[in-house]
Amino acid sequence: MLKPKMPIIVFYREHYGIDSMCFIDNTWFQMRAYRSGYSGSWWTFTHIDPMMSRTFNGKTKAFQKIVSDMLAGKMWVGTPKDAIKVLVLTANSTHPTWSQTPVYTNTATYEYQALRSVKEVGKRVVAYELTRAHALPQLESADVLWIGYEEISSYGHYLLSRETEKKIKAFVKNGGVVVVAGQDSSDEKPCETGWLQGKLKGIESPPTQKFVVTEKGKSLFSTPNKVASGKIFIDDAWTDWHRSDEIFATTEDKKELVVGARRYGKGMYVITSLRNDSQYTTAMNKKLIENIMHYVASQIK
């Protein structure tokens, strides 16, 4: 029931007028203003949107606090204390998701959206935050760092600073998990590995969908989704891994790494050759992305 002076939150965008989504105590509704030649605009109520309660359902003042914290740059606002917090570095080398009406502030990539499909593992909520900043803000508050497709190396350019390399190593040493999607390598400029404890060589490889699962990788490629050879996209891969690394899948000739893990300190790296560069390739890789997130969650204490 609306009352005078009730607080309201209005999210809006200008598009041939003003489209807005409004919130007042457990109720979402839409209003629209049409521009005219006069000083003001007529506002029209269009409809109540009960589906938006999946975004937030509660009191306006509580939602105002959440929105204020988010605008202040805080991450993982409103998530449960025992949530698995994932920081996703993406949107520098891949395009944001397509929409019929472009939104210039949209930075969500298809890779990020695929990750967000994993909302819970066991009894724990999985909460995600996206960043384009290679300085990795608030990494120390995360449990998992997902480094997206070509966010380390792209078109022959290495994108991490020495400070970021040190930051990633310290994060893993102290118990964090870093997952690395496919990165660009060439014969002249293999992907640098200053972010990784120990040696590994990035190599230029022809795109393929074929791979071989090792004995150690059977669970990863079957839980919760069964992922068969020919059903994912991989590209530039890795070689010269250490004998102590856990190898989950290789290329058919067993010379290149498709998915593997390296433990360091209290944490670990999960290194992949996944080609998440488009809506189609990411959709094909989505089941394995989900499996990796389930595996990673099982490693976090």
CSV table of C-alpha atoms in Angstrom, one decimal:
chain,number,residue,atom,x,y,z
A,1,MET,CA,0.0,0.0,0.0
A,2,LEU,CA,1.5,3.3,-1.1
A,3,LYS,CA,1.6,6.1,1.5
A,4,PRO,CA,2.8,9.7,1.3
A,5,LYS,CA,6.6,10.2,1.8
A,6,MET,CA,7.4,6.5,1.5
A,7,PRO,CA,11.0,6.0,0.3
A,8,ILE,CA,11.4,4.7,-3.2
A,9,ILE,CA,14.3,3.5,-5.4
A,10,VAL,CA,14.2,4.3,-9.1
A,11,PHE,CA,16.6,2.7,-11.6
A,12,TYR,CA,16.3,4.4,-14.9
A,13,ARG,CA,17.8,4.8,-18.4
A,14,GLU,CA,17.2,7.4,-21.1
A,15,HIS,CA,16.0,5.8,-24.3
A,16,TYR,CA,13.5,7.8,-26.4
A,17,GLY,CA,12.3,9.1,-23.0
A,18,ILE,CA,13.0,7.6,-19.6
A,19,ASP,CA,12.4,3.9,-18.8
A,20,SER,CA,12.4,3.2,-15.1
A,21,MET,CA,12.2,0.2,-12.7
A,22,CYS,CA,11.0,1.3,-9.3
A,23,PHE,CA,11.0,-0.4,-5.9
A,24,ILE,CA,8.8,0.2,-2.8
A,25,ASP,CA,8.7,-2.4,0.0
A,26,ASN,CA,8.5,-5.9,-1.7
A,27,THR,CA,7.1,-4.4,-4.9
A,28,TRP,CA,8.7,-3.8,-8.2
A,29,PHE,CA,6.9,-1.8,-10.9
A,30,GLN,CA,7.8,0.0,-14.1
A,31,MET,CA,7.1,3.6,-15.1
A,32,ARG,CA,7.9,5.5,-18.3
A,33,ALA,CA,8.2,9.1,-19.1
A,34,TYR,CA,7.8,10.4,-22.6
A,35,ARG,CA,9.7,13.6,-23.6
A,36,SER,CA,7.7,16.5,-25.0
A,37,GLY,CA,8.4,20.0,-26.2
A,38,TYR,CA,7.4,21.4,-22.8
A,39,SER,CA,9.5,21.7,-19.7
A,40,GLY,CA,8.2,18.5,-18.1
A,41,SER,CA,7.3,15.0,-19.1
A,42,TRP,CA,4.2,12.8,-18.4
A,43,TRP,CA,5.0,9.7,-16.3
A,44,THR,CA,3.0,6.6,-17.0
A,45,PHE,CA,2.6,3.5,-14.8
A,46,THR,CA,3.0,0.4,-17.0
A,47,HIS,CA,3.0,-2.7,-14.9
A,48,ILE,CA,4.0,-4.5,-11.7
A,49,ASP,CA,6.9,-6.9,-12.2
A,50,PRO,CA,6.7,-9.8,-9.7
A,51,MET,CA,9.7,-11.6,-11.4
A,52,MET,CA,12.0,-8.8,-10.2
A,53,SER,CA,11.6,-10.1,-6.7
A,54,ARG,CA,14.4,-12.5,-7.6
A,55,THR,CA,16.7,-9.5,-7.6
A,56,PHE,CA,15.6,-8.2,-4.2
A,57,ASN,CA,12.6,-8.8,-1.9
A,58,GLY,CA,12.4,-6.9,1.3
A,59,LYS,CA,12.1,-3.4,2.8
A,60,THR,CA,13.1,-0.3,0.8
A,61,LYS,CA,15.5,1.0,3.5
A,62,ALA,CA,17.4,-2.3,3.5
A,63,PHE,CA,17.7,-2.2,-0.3
A,64,GLN,CA,18.8,1.5,-0.1
A,65,LYS,CA,21.7,0.4,2.1
A,66,ILE,CA,22.7,-2.3,-0.4
A,67,VAL,CA,22.5,0.0,-3.4
A,68,SER,CA,24.5,2.7,-1.5
A,69,ASP,CA,27.3,0.2,-0.7
A,70,MET,CA,27.5,-1.0,-4.3
A,71,LEU,CA,27.7,2.6,-5.6
A,72,ALA,CA,30.5,3.2,-3.1
A,73,GLY,CA,32.5,0.4,-4.7
A,74,LYS,CA,32.0,-2.4,-2.2
A,75,MET,CA,31.9,-5.9,-3.5
A,76,TRP,CA,29.8,-9.0,-2.5
A,77,VAL,CA,27.3,-6.7,-0.8
A,78,GLY,CA,24.5,-8.6,1.0
A,79,THR,CA,26.0,-12.1,0.5
A,80,PRO,CA,25.9,-14.6,3.3
A,81,LYS,CA,29.0,-14.8,5.5
A,82,ASP,CA,29.9,-18.3,4.4
A,83,ALA,CA,29.4,-17.6,0.7
A,84,ILE,CA,32.1,-18.6,-1.8
A,85,LYS,CA,33.3,-15.2,-3.2
A,86,VAL,CA,34.5,-15.2,-6.8
A,87,LEU,CA,36.3,-12.3,-8.4
A,88,VAL,CA,36.1,-12.5,-12.2
A,89,LEU,CA,38.6,-10.6,-14.4
A,90,THR,CA,37.0,-10.2,-17.8
A,91,ALA,CA,35.7,-7.9,-20.5
A,92,ASN,CA,39.0,-6.5,-21.7
A,93,SER,CA,39.6,-9.0,-24.5
A,94,THR,CA,36.1,-10.2,-25.1
A,95,HIS,CA,32.9,-8.4,-25.9
A,96,PRO,CA,30.0,-7.9,-23.5
A,97,THR,CA,26.7,-9.8,-23.9
A,98,TRP,CA,24.5,-8.6,-26.8
A,99,SER,CA,21.2,-6.8,-26.1
A,100,GLN,CA,18.6,-5.4,-28.5
A,101,THR,CA,19.0,-2.0,-26.8
A,102,PRO,CA,22.8,-1.4,-26.1
A,103,VAL,CA,23.7,-0.4,-22.6
A,104,TYR,CA,27.0,1.4,-22.5
A,105,THR,CA,27.7,0.4,-18.9
A,106,ASN,CA,27.3,-3.3,-19.6
A,107,THR,CA,30.6,-5.2,-19.0
A,108,ALA,CA,29.1,-8.7,-18.4
A,109,THR,CA,30.7,-11.2,-20.9
A,110,TYR,CA,29.3,-14.5,-21.9
A,111,GLU,CA,32.0,-16.1,-19.8
A,112,TYR,CA,30.9,-14.2,-16.7
A,113,GLN,CA,27.3,-15.2,-17.4
A,114,ALA,CA,28.2,-18.8,-17.7
A,115,LEU,CA,30.0,-18.7,-14.4
A,116,ARG,CA,27.0,-17.1,-12.7
A,117,SER,CA,24.8,-20.1,-13.6
A,118,VAL,CA,26.5,-21.8,-10.6
A,119,LYS,CA,24.7,-20.2,-7.8
A,120,GLU,CA,25.2,-22.8,-5.1
A,121,VAL,CA,27.5,-25.7,-4.4
A,122,GLY,CA,26.4,-28.0,-1.6
A,123,LYS,CA,24.9,-25.7,1.0
A,124,ARG,CA,27.1,-22.7,0.1
A,125,VAL,CA,26.0,-19.7,-2.0
A,126,VAL,CA,28.5,-18.7,-4.7
A,127,ALA,CA,28.7,-14.9,-5.2
A,128,TYR,CA,30.4,-13.2,-8.1
A,129,GLU,CA,31.9,-9.8,-8.8
A,130,LEU,CA,33.2,-8.7,-12.2
A,131,THR,CA,36.2,-6.4,-12.6
A,132,ARG,CA,38.1,-5.2,-15.7
A,133,ALA,CA,40.9,-3.8,-13.5
A,134,HIS,CA,44.1,-5.9,-13.8
A,135,ALA,CA,45.1,-4.5,-10.4
A,136,LEU,CA,42.4,-6.9,-9.0
A,137,PRO,CA,40.7,-4.7,-6.4
A,138,GLN,CA,39.6,-6.4,-3.2
A,139,LEU,CA,41.2,-9.7,-4.2
A,140,GLU,CA,42.1,-10.3,-0.6
A,141,SER,CA,38.4,-10.6,0.2
A,142,ALA,CA,37.8,-13.3,-2.5
A,143,ASP,CA,38.0,-17.1,-2.2
A,144,VAL,CA,38.4,-17.6,-6.0
A,145,LEU,CA,39.9,-15.5,-8.8
A,146,TRP,CA,38.7,-16.5,-12.3
A,147,ILE,CA,41.0,-15.0,-14.9
A,148,GLY,CA,39.0,-14.8,-18.1
A,149,TYR,CA,39.9,-15.6,-21.7
A,150,GLU,CA,42.9,-13.7,-22.9
A,151,GLU,CA,43.0,-11.5,-19.8
A,152,ILE,CA,46.7,-12.4,-19.2
A,153,SER,CA,47.9,-12.4,-22.8
A,154,SER,CA,46.1,-11.2,-25.8
A,155,TYR,CA,47.3,-10.6,-29.4
A,156,GLY,CA,50.9,-10.9,-28.3
A,157,HIS,CA,50.5,-8.4,-25.4
A,158,TYR,CA,51.2,-9.4,-21.8
A,159,LEU,CA,48.6,-7.6,-19.6
A,160,LEU,CA,49.7,-8.2,-16.0
A,161,SER,CA,52.1,-5.9,-14.0
A,162,ARG,CA,54.7,-7.3,-11.7
A,163,GLU,CA,52.7,-6.1,-8.8
A,164,THR,CA,49.7,-8.0,-10.0
A,165,GLU,CA,51.8,-11.1,-10.4
A,166,LYS,CA,53.0,-10.9,-6.8
A,167,LYS,CA,49.4,-10.2,-5.7
A,168,ILE,CA,48.1,-13.4,-7.4
A,169,LYS,CA,50.9,-15.5,-6.0
A,170,ALA,CA,50.3,-14.3,-2.5
A,171,PHE,CA,46.6,-14.9,-2.9
A,172,VAL,CA,47.2,-18.6,-3.8
A,173,LYS,CA,49.9,-19.0,-1.1
A,174,ASN,CA,47.4,-17.9,1.5
A,175,GLY,CA,44.7,-20.3,0.4
A,176,GLY,CA,43.0,-18.7,-2.6
A,177,VAL,CA,42.1,-20.6,-5.8
A,178,VAL,CA,43.0,-19.1,-9.2
A,179,VAL,CA,41.3,-20.5,-12.3
A,180,VAL,CA,42.8,-19.5,-15.7
A,181,ALA,CA,40.9,-19.7,-18.9
A,182,GLY,CA,42.7,-19.9,-22.3
A,183,GLN,CA,45.4,-17.3,-23.0
A,184,ASP,CA,47.1,-16.2,-26.2
A,185,SER,CA,50.5,-17.7,-27.0
A,186,SER,CA,52.6,-17.6,-30.2
A,187,ASP,CA,56.0,-19.1,-31.1
A,188,GLU,CA,57.5,-15.7,-30.7
A,189,LYS,CA,55.6,-14.6,-27.6
A,190,PRO,CA,54.4,-17.4,-25.4
A,191,CYS,CA,52.1,-16.4,-22.6
A,192,GLU,CA,54.2,-15.2,-19.7
A,193,THR,CA,53.8,-17.0,-16.4
A,194,GLY,CA,55.1,-14.6,-13.7
A,195,TRP,CA,51.7,-15.0,-12.0
A,196,LEU,CA,52.3,-18.7,-11.5
A,197,GLN,CA,54.5,-20.4,-9.0
A,198,GLY,CA,56.9,-22.6,-10.9
A,199,LYS,CA,57.3,-23.2,-14.6
A,200,LEU,CA,54.8,-23.8,-17.4
A,201,LYS,CA,55.0,-22.9,-21.1
A,202,GLY,CA,52.3,-21.4,-23.2
A,203,ILE,CA,52.3,-22.5,-26.8
A,204,GLU,CA,50.4,-21.7,-29.9
A,205,SER,CA,48.0,-24.5,-30.8
A,206,PRO,CA,45.5,-25.1,-33.5
A,207,PRO,CA,41.9,-24.8,-32.3
A,208,THR,CA,40.4,-28.2,-31.4
A,209,GLN,CA,37.5,-29.9,-29.6
A,210,LYS,CA,39.2,-33.2,-29.0
A,211,PHE,CA,40.8,-34.2,-25.7
A,212,VAL,CA,41.7,-37.1,-23.5
A,213,VAL,CA,40.6,-37.4,-19.9
A,214,THR,CA,43.1,-38.8,-17.4
A,215,GLU,CA,42.3,-41.1,-14.5
A,216,LYS,CA,42.5,-38.1,-12.1
A,217,GLY,CA,40.2,-36.1,-14.3
A,218,LYS,CA,37.2,-38.5,-14.5
A,219,SER,CA,35.4,-36.8,-11.7
A,220,LEU,CA,35.9,-33.3,-13.0
A,221,PHE,CA,34.5,-34.3,-16.4
A,222,SER,CA,31.4,-36.0,-15.0
A,223,THR,CA,30.3,-33.9,-12.0
A,224,PRO,CA,27.8,-32.5,-12.2
A,225,ASN,CA,27.8,-32.6,-16.0
A,226,LYS,CA,29.2,-35.3,-18.3
A,227,VAL,CA,31.5,-33.6,-20.7
A,228,ALA,CA,32.8,-35.7,-23.7
A,229,SER,CA,35.6,-35.1,-26.2
A,230,GLY,CA,34.3,-33.0,-29.1
A,231,LYS,CA,31.9,-31.0,-26.9
A,232,ILE,CA,34.2,-28.1,-25.8
A,233,PHE,CA,36.4,-25.6,-27.6
A,234,ILE,CA,40.1,-25.2,-26.7
A,235,ASP,CA,42.9,-23.2,-28.3
A,236,ASP,CA,46.4,-22.2,-27.3
A,237,ALA,CA,47.5,-24.7,-24.6
A,238,TRP,CA,50.3,-25.3,-22.2
A,239,THR,CA,53.3,-27.7,-22.0
A,240,ASP,CA,56.3,-28.5,-19.8
A,241,TRP,CA,54.2,-29.0,-16.6
A,242,HIS,CA,55.8,-30.3,-13.4
A,243,ARG,CA,55.5,-33.9,-12.5
A,244,SER,CA,53.7,-33.0,-9.3
A,245,ASP,CA,50.9,-31.2,-11.2
A,246,GLU,CA,47.5,-32.8,-11.3
A,247,ILE,CA,46.6,-33.4,-15.0
A,248,PHE,CA,42.9,-33.8,-15.7
A,249,ALA,CA,42.9,-33.7,-19.5
A,250,THR,CA,45.3,-33.3,-22.4
A,251,THR,CA,45.1,-33.0,-26.1
A,252,GLU,CA,44.8,-36.3,-28.0
A,253,ASP,CA,48.6,-36.6,-28.4
A,254,LYS,CA,49.0,-36.1,-24.6
A,255,LYS,CA,51.5,-33.4,-25.2
A,256,GLU,CA,49.5,-30.3,-24.3
A,257,LEU,CA,47.5,-29.4,-21.2
A,258,VAL,CA,43.7,-28.9,-21.5
A,259,VAL,CA,42.9,-28.8,-17.7
A,260,GLY,CA,45.2,-29.3,-14.8
A,261,ALA,CA,45.9,-28.1,-11.3
A,262,ARG,CA,49.0,-27.0,-9.4
A,263,ARG,CA,49.0,-26.6,-5.6
A,264,TYR,CA,51.0,-23.8,-3.9
A,265,GLY,CA,51.0,-23.0,-0.3
A,266,LYS,CA,47.5,-23.3,1.1
A,267,GLY,CA,45.9,-22.7,-2.3
A,268,MET,CA,46.0,-23.9,-5.9
A,269,TYR,CA,45.9,-22.9,-9.5
A,270,VAL,CA,43.5,-24.5,-12.0
A,271,ILE,CA,44.8,-23.9,-15.5
A,272,THR,CA,42.8,-24.5,-18.7
A,273,SER,CA,43.0,-24.0,-22.4
A,274,LEU,CA,39.3,-23.1,-22.7
A,275,ARG,CA,38.4,-20.8,-25.6
A,276,ASN,CA,35.7,-18.6,-24.2
A,277,ASP,CA,35.8,-15.9,-26.8
A,278,SER,CA,32.2,-15.8,-28.1
A,279,GLN,CA,28.7,-16.6,-27.2
A,280,TYR,CA,28.9,-19.9,-29.1
A,281,THR,CA,32.2,-21.2,-27.8
A,282,THR,CA,31.3,-20.2,-24.3
A,283,ALA,CA,27.9,-21.9,-24.5
A,284,MET,CA,29.7,-25.1,-25.6
A,285,ASN,CA,32.2,-24.8,-22.7
A,286,LYS,CA,29.5,-23.9,-20.2
A,287,LYS,CA,29.1,-27.5,-18.8
A,288,LEU,CA,32.8,-27.8,-18.1
A,289,ILE,CA,32.9,-24.3,-16.6
A,290,GLU,CA,30.2,-25.4,-14.2
A,291,ASN,CA,32.2,-28.5,-13.4
A,292,ILE,CA,35.3,-26.5,-12.7
A,293,MET,CA,33.4,-24.3,-10.3
A,294,HIS,CA,32.0,-27.3,-8.4
A,295,TYR,CA,35.5,-28.7,-8.2
A,296,VAL,CA,37.0,-25.4,-7.0
A,297,ALA,CA,34.3,-25.0,-4.4
A,298,SER,CA,35.1,-28.5,-3.0
A,299,GLN,CA,38.7,-27.3,-2.5
A,300,ILE,CA,37.8,-24.3,-0.4
A,301,LYS,CA,37.7,-24.9,3.4
